[in-house]
């Protein structure tokens, strides 16, 4: 995927939190690339990941896979809760 395609899909915003600071493409293993801001790419406080509640509604398979995996790394009840409400696309389901 080219930078331009990724930027236009993501509307220039972080596909996790919607932030616009220093967004960069990040490889989602086996799935493709997503656009991620410097905060999400760093090691933010666990509460930051509540942004995944809206990211979980994305219809982009790469984003779904990345959100699913990230939620799995967060040992909080709300993370498991968001995960349980996700409607994964068939493409994403094959990858998680
Ligand atoms: Zn972000």
Short mmCIF file of C-alpha atoms and ligand atoms in Angstrom, two decimals:
data_model
loop_
_atom_site.label_atom_id
_atom_site.label_comp_id
_atom_site.label_asym_id
_atom_site.label_seq_id
_atom_site.Cartn_x
_atom_site.Cartn_y
_atom_site.Cartn_z
CA UNK A 1 0.00 0.00 0.00
CA UNK A 2 1.34 3.42 -0.88
CA UNK A 3 1.61 6.24 1.62
CA UNK A 4 -1.06 8.20 -0.26
CA UNK A 5 -3.54 5.30 -0.22
CA UNK A 6 -2.97 4.72 3.47
CA UNK A 7 -3.29 8.41 4.31
CA UNK A 8 -6.53 8.73 2.39
CA UNK A 9 -8.01 5.56 3.94
CA UNK A 10 -7.11 6.81 7.41
CA UNK A 11 -8.08 10.41 6.62
CA UNK A 12 -4.63 11.38 7.88
CA UNK A 13 -5.56 10.30 11.39
CA UNK A 14 -4.29 7.60 13.70
CA UNK A 15 -6.40 4.49 13.05
CA UNK A 16 -6.34 3.66 16.76
CA UNK A 17 -7.08 6.96 18.49
CA UNK A 18 -7.83 9.50 15.76
CA UNK A 19 -4.82 11.59 16.76
CA UNK A 20 -3.05 13.56 14.06
CA UNK A 21 0.43 13.91 15.57
CA UNK A 22 3.31 12.31 13.71
CA UNK A 23 1.27 9.54 12.11
CA UNK A 24 3.33 6.79 10.57
CA UNK A 25 2.54 3.50 8.85
CA UNK A 26 3.00 0.50 11.12
CA UNK A 27 3.13 -3.07 9.90
CA UNK A 28 0.40 -5.34 11.22
CA UNK A 29 2.00 -8.75 10.96
CA UNK A 30 0.37 -10.78 8.23
CA UNK A 31 -2.33 -8.18 7.58
CA UNK A 32 -0.81 -5.05 6.06
CA UNK A 33 -0.26 -1.55 7.29
CA UNK A 34 -2.19 0.85 9.47
CA UNK A 35 -1.59 4.49 10.27
CA UNK A 36 -0.58 5.03 13.88
CA UNK A 37 0.32 8.20 15.80
CA UNK A 38 3.42 8.62 17.92
CA UNK A 39 1.42 8.18 21.14
CA UNK A 40 -0.04 4.82 20.13
CA UNK A 41 3.32 3.75 18.73
CA UNK A 42 4.99 4.54 22.05
CA UNK A 43 4.01 3.07 25.37
CA UNK A 44 0.98 5.08 26.46
CA UNK A 45 -0.78 4.66 29.83
CA UNK A 46 -3.27 1.80 29.67
CA UNK A 47 -6.20 4.24 29.85
CA UNK A 48 -5.14 5.62 26.45
CA UNK A 49 -6.24 2.34 24.92
CA UNK A 50 -9.86 3.11 25.66
CA UNK A 51 -9.61 4.78 22.24
CA UNK A 52 -9.82 1.25 20.86
CA UNK A 53 -13.50 1.20 21.66
CA UNK A 54 -14.15 3.34 18.59
CA UNK A 55 -11.30 1.84 16.57
CA UNK A 56 -12.93 -1.57 17.14
CA UNK A 57 -15.82 -0.41 14.94
CA UNK A 58 -13.55 0.12 11.95
CA UNK A 59 -14.46 -1.84 8.85
CA UNK A 60 -10.83 -2.00 7.71
CA UNK A 61 -9.59 -5.58 8.21
CA UNK A 62 -6.01 -4.49 9.01
CA UNK A 63 -7.29 -2.16 11.72
CA UNK A 64 -9.59 -4.86 13.11
CA UNK A 65 -6.68 -7.28 13.37
CA UNK A 66 -4.44 -4.70 15.05
CA UNK A 67 -7.16 -3.67 17.51
CA UNK A 68 -7.99 -7.28 18.33
CA UNK A 69 -4.36 -8.11 19.04
CA UNK A 70 -3.78 -4.96 21.09
CA UNK A 71 -6.89 -5.57 23.20
CA UNK A 72 -5.57 -9.05 23.88
CA UNK A 73 -2.40 -7.55 25.35
CA UNK A 74 -4.30 -5.32 27.77
CA UNK A 75 -5.12 -7.10 30.98
CA UNK A 76 -8.17 -4.98 31.85
CA UNK A 77 -11.80 -6.10 31.99
CA UNK A 78 -12.90 -3.28 29.69
CA UNK A 79 -10.43 -4.46 27.02
CA UNK A 80 -11.94 -7.95 27.05
CA UNK A 81 -15.37 -6.35 26.94
CA UNK A 82 -14.58 -4.30 23.82
CA UNK A 83 -13.06 -7.38 22.23
CA UNK A 84 -16.19 -9.39 22.85
CA UNK A 85 -18.31 -6.81 21.01
CA UNK A 86 -16.11 -6.72 17.89
CA UNK A 87 -17.62 -7.82 14.61
CA UNK A 88 -14.63 -9.09 12.70
CA UNK A 89 -14.75 -9.20 8.93
CA UNK A 90 -14.01 -12.60 7.35
CA UNK A 91 -10.58 -11.31 6.25
CA UNK A 92 -9.75 -10.22 9.78
CA UNK A 93 -11.15 -13.39 11.32
CA UNK A 94 -8.77 -15.44 9.20
CA UNK A 95 -5.80 -13.52 10.63
CA UNK A 96 -6.46 -13.18 14.35
ZN1 LIG B 1 -3.01 7.11 18.12
#
